[in-house]
CSV table of C-alpha atoms in Angstrom, one decimal:
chain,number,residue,atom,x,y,z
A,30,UNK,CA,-8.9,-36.2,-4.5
A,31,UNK,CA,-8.8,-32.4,-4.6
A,32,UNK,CA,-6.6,-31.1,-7.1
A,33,UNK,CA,-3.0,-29.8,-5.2
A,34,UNK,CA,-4.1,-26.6,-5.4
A,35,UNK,CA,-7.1,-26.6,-4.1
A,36,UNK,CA,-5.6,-28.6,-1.2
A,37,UNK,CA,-3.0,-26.0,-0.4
A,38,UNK,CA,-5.1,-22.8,-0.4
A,39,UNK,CA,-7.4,-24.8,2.3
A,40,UNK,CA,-4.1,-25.9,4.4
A,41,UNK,CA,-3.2,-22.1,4.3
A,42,UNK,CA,-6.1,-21.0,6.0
A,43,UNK,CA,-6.3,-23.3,8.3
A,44,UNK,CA,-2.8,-22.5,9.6
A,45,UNK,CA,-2.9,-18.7,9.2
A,46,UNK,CA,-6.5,-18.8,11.4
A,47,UNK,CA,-7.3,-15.5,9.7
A,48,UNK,CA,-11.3,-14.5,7.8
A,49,UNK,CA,-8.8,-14.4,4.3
A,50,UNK,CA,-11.5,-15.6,2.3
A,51,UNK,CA,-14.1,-12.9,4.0
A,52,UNK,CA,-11.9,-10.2,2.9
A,53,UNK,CA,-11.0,-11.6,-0.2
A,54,UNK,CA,-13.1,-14.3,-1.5
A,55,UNK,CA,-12.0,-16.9,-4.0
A,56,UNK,CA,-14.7,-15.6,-6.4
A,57,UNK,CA,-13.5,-12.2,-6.1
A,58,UNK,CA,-9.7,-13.5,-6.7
A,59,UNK,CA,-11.0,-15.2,-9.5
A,60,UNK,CA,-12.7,-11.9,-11.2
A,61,UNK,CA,-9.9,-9.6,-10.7
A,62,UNK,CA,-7.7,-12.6,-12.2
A,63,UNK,CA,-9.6,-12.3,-15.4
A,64,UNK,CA,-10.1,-8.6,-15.3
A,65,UNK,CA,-6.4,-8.1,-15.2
A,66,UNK,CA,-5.9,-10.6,-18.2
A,67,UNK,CA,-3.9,-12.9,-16.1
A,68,UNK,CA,-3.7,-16.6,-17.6
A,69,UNK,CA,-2.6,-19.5,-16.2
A,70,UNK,CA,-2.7,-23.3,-16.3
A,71,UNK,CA,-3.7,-25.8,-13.6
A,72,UNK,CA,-0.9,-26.4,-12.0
A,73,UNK,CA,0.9,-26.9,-8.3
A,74,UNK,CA,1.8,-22.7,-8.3
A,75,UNK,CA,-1.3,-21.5,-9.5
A,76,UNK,CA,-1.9,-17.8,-9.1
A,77,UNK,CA,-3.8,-17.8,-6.4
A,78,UNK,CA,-2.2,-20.3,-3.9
A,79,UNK,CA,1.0,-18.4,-5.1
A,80,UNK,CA,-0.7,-15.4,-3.5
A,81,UNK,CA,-1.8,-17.1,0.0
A,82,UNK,CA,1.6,-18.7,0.2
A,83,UNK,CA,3.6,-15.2,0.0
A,84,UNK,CA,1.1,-14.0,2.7
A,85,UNK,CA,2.0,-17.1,5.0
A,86,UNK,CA,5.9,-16.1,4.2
A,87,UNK,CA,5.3,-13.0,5.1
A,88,UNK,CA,3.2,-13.9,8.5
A,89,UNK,CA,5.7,-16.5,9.5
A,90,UNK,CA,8.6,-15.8,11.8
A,91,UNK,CA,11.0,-17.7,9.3
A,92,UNK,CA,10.4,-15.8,5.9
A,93,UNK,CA,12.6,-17.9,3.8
A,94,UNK,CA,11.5,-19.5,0.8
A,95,UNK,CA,13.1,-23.1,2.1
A,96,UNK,CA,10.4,-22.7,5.1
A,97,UNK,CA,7.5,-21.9,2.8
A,98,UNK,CA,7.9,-24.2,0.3
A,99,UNK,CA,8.5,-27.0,3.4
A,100,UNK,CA,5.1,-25.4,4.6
A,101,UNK,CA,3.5,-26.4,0.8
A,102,UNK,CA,4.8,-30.1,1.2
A,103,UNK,CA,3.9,-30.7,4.4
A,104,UNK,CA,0.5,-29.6,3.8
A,105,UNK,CA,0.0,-32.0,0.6
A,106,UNK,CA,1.9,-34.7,2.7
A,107,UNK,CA,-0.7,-34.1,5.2
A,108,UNK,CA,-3.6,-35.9,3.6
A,109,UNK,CA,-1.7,-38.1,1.2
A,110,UNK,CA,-0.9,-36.4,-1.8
A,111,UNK,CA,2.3,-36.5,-2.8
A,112,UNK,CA,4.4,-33.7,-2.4
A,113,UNK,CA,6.0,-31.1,-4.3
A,114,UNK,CA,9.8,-30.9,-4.9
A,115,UNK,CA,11.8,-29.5,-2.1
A,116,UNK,CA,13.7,-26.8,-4.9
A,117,UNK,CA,12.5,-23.2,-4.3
A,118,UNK,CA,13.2,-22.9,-7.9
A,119,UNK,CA,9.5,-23.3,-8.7
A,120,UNK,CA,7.8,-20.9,-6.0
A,121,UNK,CA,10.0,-18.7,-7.3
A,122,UNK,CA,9.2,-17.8,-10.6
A,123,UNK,CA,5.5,-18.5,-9.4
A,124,UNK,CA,6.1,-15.1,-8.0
A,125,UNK,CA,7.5,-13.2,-10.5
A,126,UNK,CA,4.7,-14.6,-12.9
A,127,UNK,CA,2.3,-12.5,-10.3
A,128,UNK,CA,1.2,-9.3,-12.6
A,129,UNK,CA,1.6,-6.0,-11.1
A,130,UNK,CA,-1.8,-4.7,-11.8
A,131,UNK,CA,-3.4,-7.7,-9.8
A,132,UNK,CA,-1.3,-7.1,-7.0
A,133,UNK,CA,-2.2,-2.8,-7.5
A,134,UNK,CA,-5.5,-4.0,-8.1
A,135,UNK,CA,-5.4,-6.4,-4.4
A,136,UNK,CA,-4.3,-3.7,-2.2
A,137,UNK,CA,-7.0,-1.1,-3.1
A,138,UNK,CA,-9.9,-3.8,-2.8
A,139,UNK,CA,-8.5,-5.5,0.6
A,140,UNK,CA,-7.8,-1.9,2.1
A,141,UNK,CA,-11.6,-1.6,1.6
A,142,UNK,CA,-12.9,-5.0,2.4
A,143,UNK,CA,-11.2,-4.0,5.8
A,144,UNK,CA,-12.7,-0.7,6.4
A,145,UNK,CA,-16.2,-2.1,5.3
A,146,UNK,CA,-16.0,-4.1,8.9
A,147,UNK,CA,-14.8,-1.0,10.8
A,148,UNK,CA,-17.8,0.1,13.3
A,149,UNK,CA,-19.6,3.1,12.0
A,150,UNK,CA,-18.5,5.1,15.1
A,151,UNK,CA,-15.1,4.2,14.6
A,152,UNK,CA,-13.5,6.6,12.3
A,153,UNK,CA,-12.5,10.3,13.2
A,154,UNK,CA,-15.2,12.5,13.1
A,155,UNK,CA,-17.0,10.6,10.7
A,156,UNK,CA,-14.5,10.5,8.2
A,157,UNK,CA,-11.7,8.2,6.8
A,158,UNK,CA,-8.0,9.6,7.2
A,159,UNK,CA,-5.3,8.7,5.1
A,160,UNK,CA,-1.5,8.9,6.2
A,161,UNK,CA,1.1,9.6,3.7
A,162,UNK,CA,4.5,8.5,4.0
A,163,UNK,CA,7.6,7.4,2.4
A,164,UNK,CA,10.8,5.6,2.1
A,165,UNK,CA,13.7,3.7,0.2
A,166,UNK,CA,14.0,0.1,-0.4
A,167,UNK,CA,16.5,-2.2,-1.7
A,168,UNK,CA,16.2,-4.6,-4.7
A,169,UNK,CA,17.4,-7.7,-6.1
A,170,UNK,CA,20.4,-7.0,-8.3
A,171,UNK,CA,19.0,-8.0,-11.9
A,172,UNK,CA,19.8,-5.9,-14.6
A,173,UNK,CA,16.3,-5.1,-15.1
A,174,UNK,CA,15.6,-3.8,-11.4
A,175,UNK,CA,19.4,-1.8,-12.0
A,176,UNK,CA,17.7,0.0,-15.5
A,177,UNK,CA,14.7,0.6,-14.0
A,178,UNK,CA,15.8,1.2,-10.4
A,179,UNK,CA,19.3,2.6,-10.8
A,180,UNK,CA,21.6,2.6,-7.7
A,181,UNK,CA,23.0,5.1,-5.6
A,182,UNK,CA,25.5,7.5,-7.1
A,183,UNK,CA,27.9,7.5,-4.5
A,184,UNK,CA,27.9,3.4,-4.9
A,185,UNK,CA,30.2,1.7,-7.2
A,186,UNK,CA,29.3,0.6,-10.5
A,187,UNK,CA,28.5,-3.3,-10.1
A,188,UNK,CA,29.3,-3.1,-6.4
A,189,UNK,CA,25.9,-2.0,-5.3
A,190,UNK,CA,21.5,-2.8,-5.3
A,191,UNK,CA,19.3,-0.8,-7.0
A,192,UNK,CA,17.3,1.2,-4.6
A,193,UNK,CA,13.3,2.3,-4.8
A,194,UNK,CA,11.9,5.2,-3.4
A,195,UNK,CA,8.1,4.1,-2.0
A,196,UNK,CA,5.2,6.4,-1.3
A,197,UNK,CA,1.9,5.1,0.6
A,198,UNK,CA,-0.9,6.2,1.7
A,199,UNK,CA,-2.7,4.2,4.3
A,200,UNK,CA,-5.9,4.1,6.6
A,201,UNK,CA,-5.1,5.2,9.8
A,202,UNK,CA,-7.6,3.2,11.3
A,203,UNK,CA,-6.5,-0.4,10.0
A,204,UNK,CA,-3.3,0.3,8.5
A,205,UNK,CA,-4.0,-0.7,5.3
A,206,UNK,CA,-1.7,0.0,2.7
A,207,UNK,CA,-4.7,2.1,-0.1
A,208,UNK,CA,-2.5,3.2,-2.4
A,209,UNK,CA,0.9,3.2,-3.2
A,210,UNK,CA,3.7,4.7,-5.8
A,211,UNK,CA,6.9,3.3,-6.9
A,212,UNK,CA,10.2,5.0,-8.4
A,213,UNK,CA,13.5,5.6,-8.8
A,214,UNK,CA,15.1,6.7,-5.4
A,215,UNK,CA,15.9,10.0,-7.1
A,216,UNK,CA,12.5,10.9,-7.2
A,217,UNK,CA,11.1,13.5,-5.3
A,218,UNK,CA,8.5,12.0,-2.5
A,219,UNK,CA,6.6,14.8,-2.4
A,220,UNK,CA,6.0,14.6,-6.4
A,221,UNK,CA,5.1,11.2,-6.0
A,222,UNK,CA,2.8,11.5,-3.0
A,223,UNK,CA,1.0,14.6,-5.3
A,224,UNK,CA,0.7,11.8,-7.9
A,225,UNK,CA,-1.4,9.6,-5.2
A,226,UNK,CA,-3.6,12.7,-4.1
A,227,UNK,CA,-5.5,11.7,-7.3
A,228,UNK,CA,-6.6,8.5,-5.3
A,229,UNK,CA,-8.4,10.6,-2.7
A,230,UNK,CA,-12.1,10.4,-2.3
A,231,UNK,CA,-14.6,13.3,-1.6
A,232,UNK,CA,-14.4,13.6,2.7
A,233,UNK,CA,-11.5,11.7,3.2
A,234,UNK,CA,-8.6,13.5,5.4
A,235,UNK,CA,-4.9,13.6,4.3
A,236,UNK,CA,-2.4,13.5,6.8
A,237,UNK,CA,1.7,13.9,6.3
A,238,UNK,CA,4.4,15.2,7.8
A,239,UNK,CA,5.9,19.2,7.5
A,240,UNK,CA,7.6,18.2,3.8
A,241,UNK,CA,4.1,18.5,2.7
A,242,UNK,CA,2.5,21.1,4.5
A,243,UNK,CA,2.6,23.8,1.5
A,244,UNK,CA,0.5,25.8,-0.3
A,245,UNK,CA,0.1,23.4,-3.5
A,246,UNK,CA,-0.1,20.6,-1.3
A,247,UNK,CA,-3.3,21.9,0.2
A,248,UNK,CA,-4.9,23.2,-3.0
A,249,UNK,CA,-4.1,19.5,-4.8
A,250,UNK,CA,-5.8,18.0,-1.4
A,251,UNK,CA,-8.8,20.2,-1.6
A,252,UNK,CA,-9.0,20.1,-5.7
A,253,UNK,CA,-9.8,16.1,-4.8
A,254,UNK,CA,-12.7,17.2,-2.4
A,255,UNK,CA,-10.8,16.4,0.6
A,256,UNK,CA,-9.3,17.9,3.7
A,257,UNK,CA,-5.1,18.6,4.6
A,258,UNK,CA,-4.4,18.0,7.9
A,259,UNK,CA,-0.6,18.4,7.6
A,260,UNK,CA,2.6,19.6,10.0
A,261,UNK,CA,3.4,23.1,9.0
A,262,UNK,CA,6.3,23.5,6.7
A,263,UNK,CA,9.4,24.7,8.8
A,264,UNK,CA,9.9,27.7,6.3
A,265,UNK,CA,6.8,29.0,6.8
A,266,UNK,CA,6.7,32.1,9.5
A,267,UNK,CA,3.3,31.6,11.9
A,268,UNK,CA,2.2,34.6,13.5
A,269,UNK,CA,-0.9,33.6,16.0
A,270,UNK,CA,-1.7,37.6,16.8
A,271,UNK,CA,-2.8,38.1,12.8
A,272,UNK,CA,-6.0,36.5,11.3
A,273,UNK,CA,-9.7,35.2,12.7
A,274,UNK,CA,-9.1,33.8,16.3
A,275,UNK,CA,-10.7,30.3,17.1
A,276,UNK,CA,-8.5,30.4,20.5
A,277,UNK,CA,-4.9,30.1,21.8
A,278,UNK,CA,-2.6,28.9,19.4
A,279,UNK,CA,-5.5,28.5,16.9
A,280,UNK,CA,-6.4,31.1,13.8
A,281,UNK,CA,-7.7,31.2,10.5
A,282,UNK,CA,-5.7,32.9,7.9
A,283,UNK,CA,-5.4,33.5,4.0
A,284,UNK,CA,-2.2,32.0,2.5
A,285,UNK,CA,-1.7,33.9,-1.6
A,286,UNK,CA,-0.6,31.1,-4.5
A,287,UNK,CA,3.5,31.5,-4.6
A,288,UNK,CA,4.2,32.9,-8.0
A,289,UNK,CA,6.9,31.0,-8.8
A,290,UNK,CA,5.6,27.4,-10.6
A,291,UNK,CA,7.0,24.3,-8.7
A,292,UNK,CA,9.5,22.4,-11.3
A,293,UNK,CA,7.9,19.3,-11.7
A,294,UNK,CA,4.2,20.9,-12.0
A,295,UNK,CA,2.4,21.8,-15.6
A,296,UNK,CA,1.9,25.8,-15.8
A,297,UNK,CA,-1.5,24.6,-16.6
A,298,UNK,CA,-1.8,22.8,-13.6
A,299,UNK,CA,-0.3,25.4,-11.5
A,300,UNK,CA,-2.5,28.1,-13.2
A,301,UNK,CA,-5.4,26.0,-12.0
A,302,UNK,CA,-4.8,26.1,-8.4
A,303,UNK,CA,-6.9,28.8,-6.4
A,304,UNK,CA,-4.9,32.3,-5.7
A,305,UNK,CA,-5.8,32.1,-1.8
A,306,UNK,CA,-6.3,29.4,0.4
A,307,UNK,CA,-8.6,29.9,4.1
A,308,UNK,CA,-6.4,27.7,6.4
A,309,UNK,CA,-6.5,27.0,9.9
A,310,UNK,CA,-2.9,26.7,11.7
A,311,UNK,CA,-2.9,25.3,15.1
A,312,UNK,CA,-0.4,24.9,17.9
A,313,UNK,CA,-0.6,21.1,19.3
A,314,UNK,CA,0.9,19.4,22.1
A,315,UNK,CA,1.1,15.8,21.8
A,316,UNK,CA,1.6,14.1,25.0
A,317,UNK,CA,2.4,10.1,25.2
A,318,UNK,CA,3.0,8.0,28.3
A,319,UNK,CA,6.4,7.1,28.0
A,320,UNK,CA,7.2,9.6,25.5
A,321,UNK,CA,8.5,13.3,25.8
A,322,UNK,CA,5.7,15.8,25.1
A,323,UNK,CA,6.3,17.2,21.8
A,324,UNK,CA,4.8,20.4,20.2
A,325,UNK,CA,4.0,21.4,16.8
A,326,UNK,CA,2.0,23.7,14.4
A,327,UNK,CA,-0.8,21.7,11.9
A,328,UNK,CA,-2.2,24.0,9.1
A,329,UNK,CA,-5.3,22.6,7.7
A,330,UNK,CA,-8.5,23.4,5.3
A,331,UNK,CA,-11.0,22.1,8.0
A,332,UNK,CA,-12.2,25.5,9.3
A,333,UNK,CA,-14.8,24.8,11.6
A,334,UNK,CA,-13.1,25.3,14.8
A,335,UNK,CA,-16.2,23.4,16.9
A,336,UNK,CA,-16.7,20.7,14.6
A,337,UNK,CA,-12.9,19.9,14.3
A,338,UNK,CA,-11.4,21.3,17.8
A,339,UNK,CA,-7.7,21.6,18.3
A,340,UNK,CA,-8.7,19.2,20.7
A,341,UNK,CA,-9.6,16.4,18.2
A,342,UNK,CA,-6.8,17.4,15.8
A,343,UNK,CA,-4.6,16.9,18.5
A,344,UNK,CA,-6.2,13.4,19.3
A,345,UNK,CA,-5.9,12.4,15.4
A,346,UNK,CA,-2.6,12.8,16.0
A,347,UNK,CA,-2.0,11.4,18.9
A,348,UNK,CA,-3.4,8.3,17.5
């Protein structure tokens, strides 16, 4: 008989009904495994049906660990073998064995496993866009997660969870997580997104909301070989009458380096950046059915105006 492993991983897919080992093959699984230095021995948990069964918990309407590891003895059950115990004791720690630069590792390659079965027409203008975006999570209280992770100020000592702040960016045409950063809530997100920009490829396109939409943000962006297409930042003054016209509510103008260095940058790294920037700002109105219309500026490095038309800009984000 098939070891219990083996028996689970095969139960998984069959009651998932998704291409899992297409995307992610048990080869592959087993290379980054080694790659990453992770050792394990043969048993029930093993790394990898600990992997499938977290997507299954995830998937599954009831979440709970009770309901996954129920899922894990019914499969064994199934064809006879005998079953696991109930206690969630032992998924458990199967989980926290999981090391974080496999799972780091897992996102990158199944983001791109998924864009490798995207049509060749599919993406926007020929090119992939990433979305950047952030927010706060809450953690288990461990004393660890509270060092590393502290809580809230305003929370009271031993009363509260210690709280993440998370930064992504993600293919807008699967919605993939690609990369991702991790930190104390107090963090800035736009120093952690910066930090990701270092994941961009040569012709992708960055996308993010008007906290990014500055003048370092743009530079970084283009320093990677890629194209900013974010909201204009609410501080900065637009003035349509000044600059090279492409049409209504579309110019080209030069922004100048601010001279004073952003707090959490090197002076090297700001010293680095170019002293003007050729952007393009454009008005957009985004129009959704059931949704009110809603207008804003975009400032962006892409400054051919008839290959990248306010009209596709405003269809990227109207995606």
């Amino acid at each position: 008989m098939p070891h219990q492993s083996a028996i689970l991983k095969q139960q998984l897919f069959q009651s998932l009904g998704l291409p899992w080992q297409d995307m992610l093959p048990d080869s592959r699984l087993e290379t980054l495994l080694e790659e990453t230095g992770t050792r394990y021995r043969q048993r029930l948990y093993t790394p990898l049906v600990t992997l499938w069964a977290m997507v299954y918990q995830v998937l599954c309407a009831d979440k709970s660990l009770r309901n996954t590891v129920k899922w894990l003895r019914q499969g064994l059950m199934a064809v006879g073998a005998p079953p696991p115990s109930s206690d969630t004791g032992g998924y458990s720690k199967a989980r926290q064995r999981l090391p974080e630069p496999l799972l780091q590792r897992l996102i990158a390659e199944s983001a791109e496993s998924l864009e490798r079965q995207v049509p060749a027409d599919q993406p926007w203008c020929g090119r992939r866009v990433r979305v950047f975006d952030g927010s706060t999570v809450v953690m288990s209280d461990s004393e660890a997660n509270q060092a590393a992770y502290p809580q809230h100020g305003n929370q009271t000592p031993g009363c509260g969870f210690p709280i993440a702040r998370i930064v992504v960016f993600f293919s807008l045409l699967t919605g993939a997580v690609v990369s991702a950063c991790v930190a104390p809530w107090s963090t800035s997100e736009i120093v952690m997104s910066r930090e990701l920009y270092l994941d961009l490829a040569p012709g992708d396109i960055a996308m993010a909301d008007q906290a990014y939409g500055s003048y370092v943000d743009l530079a970084l962006i283009q320093q990677q070989g890629a194209d900013g297409v974010l909201r204009k930042h609410h501080a900065r003054y637009t003035d349509f009458r000044k600059g090279k016209k492409h049409g209504i509510g579309d110019h080209q103008v030069e922004w100048t380096k601010p001279t004073r260095c952003p707090e959490h940058m090197s002076r090297e790294a700001f010293e680095a950046l170019p002293d003007t920037l050729m952007v393009r700002e454009v008005a957009l109105r985004i129009t959704r059915r059931g949704w009110r219309d809603q207008s804003l500026i975009v400032v962006t490095t892409l400054l051919d105006a008839e290959r990248h038309s306010a009209r596709q800009l405003t269809q990227l984000y109207g995606w």
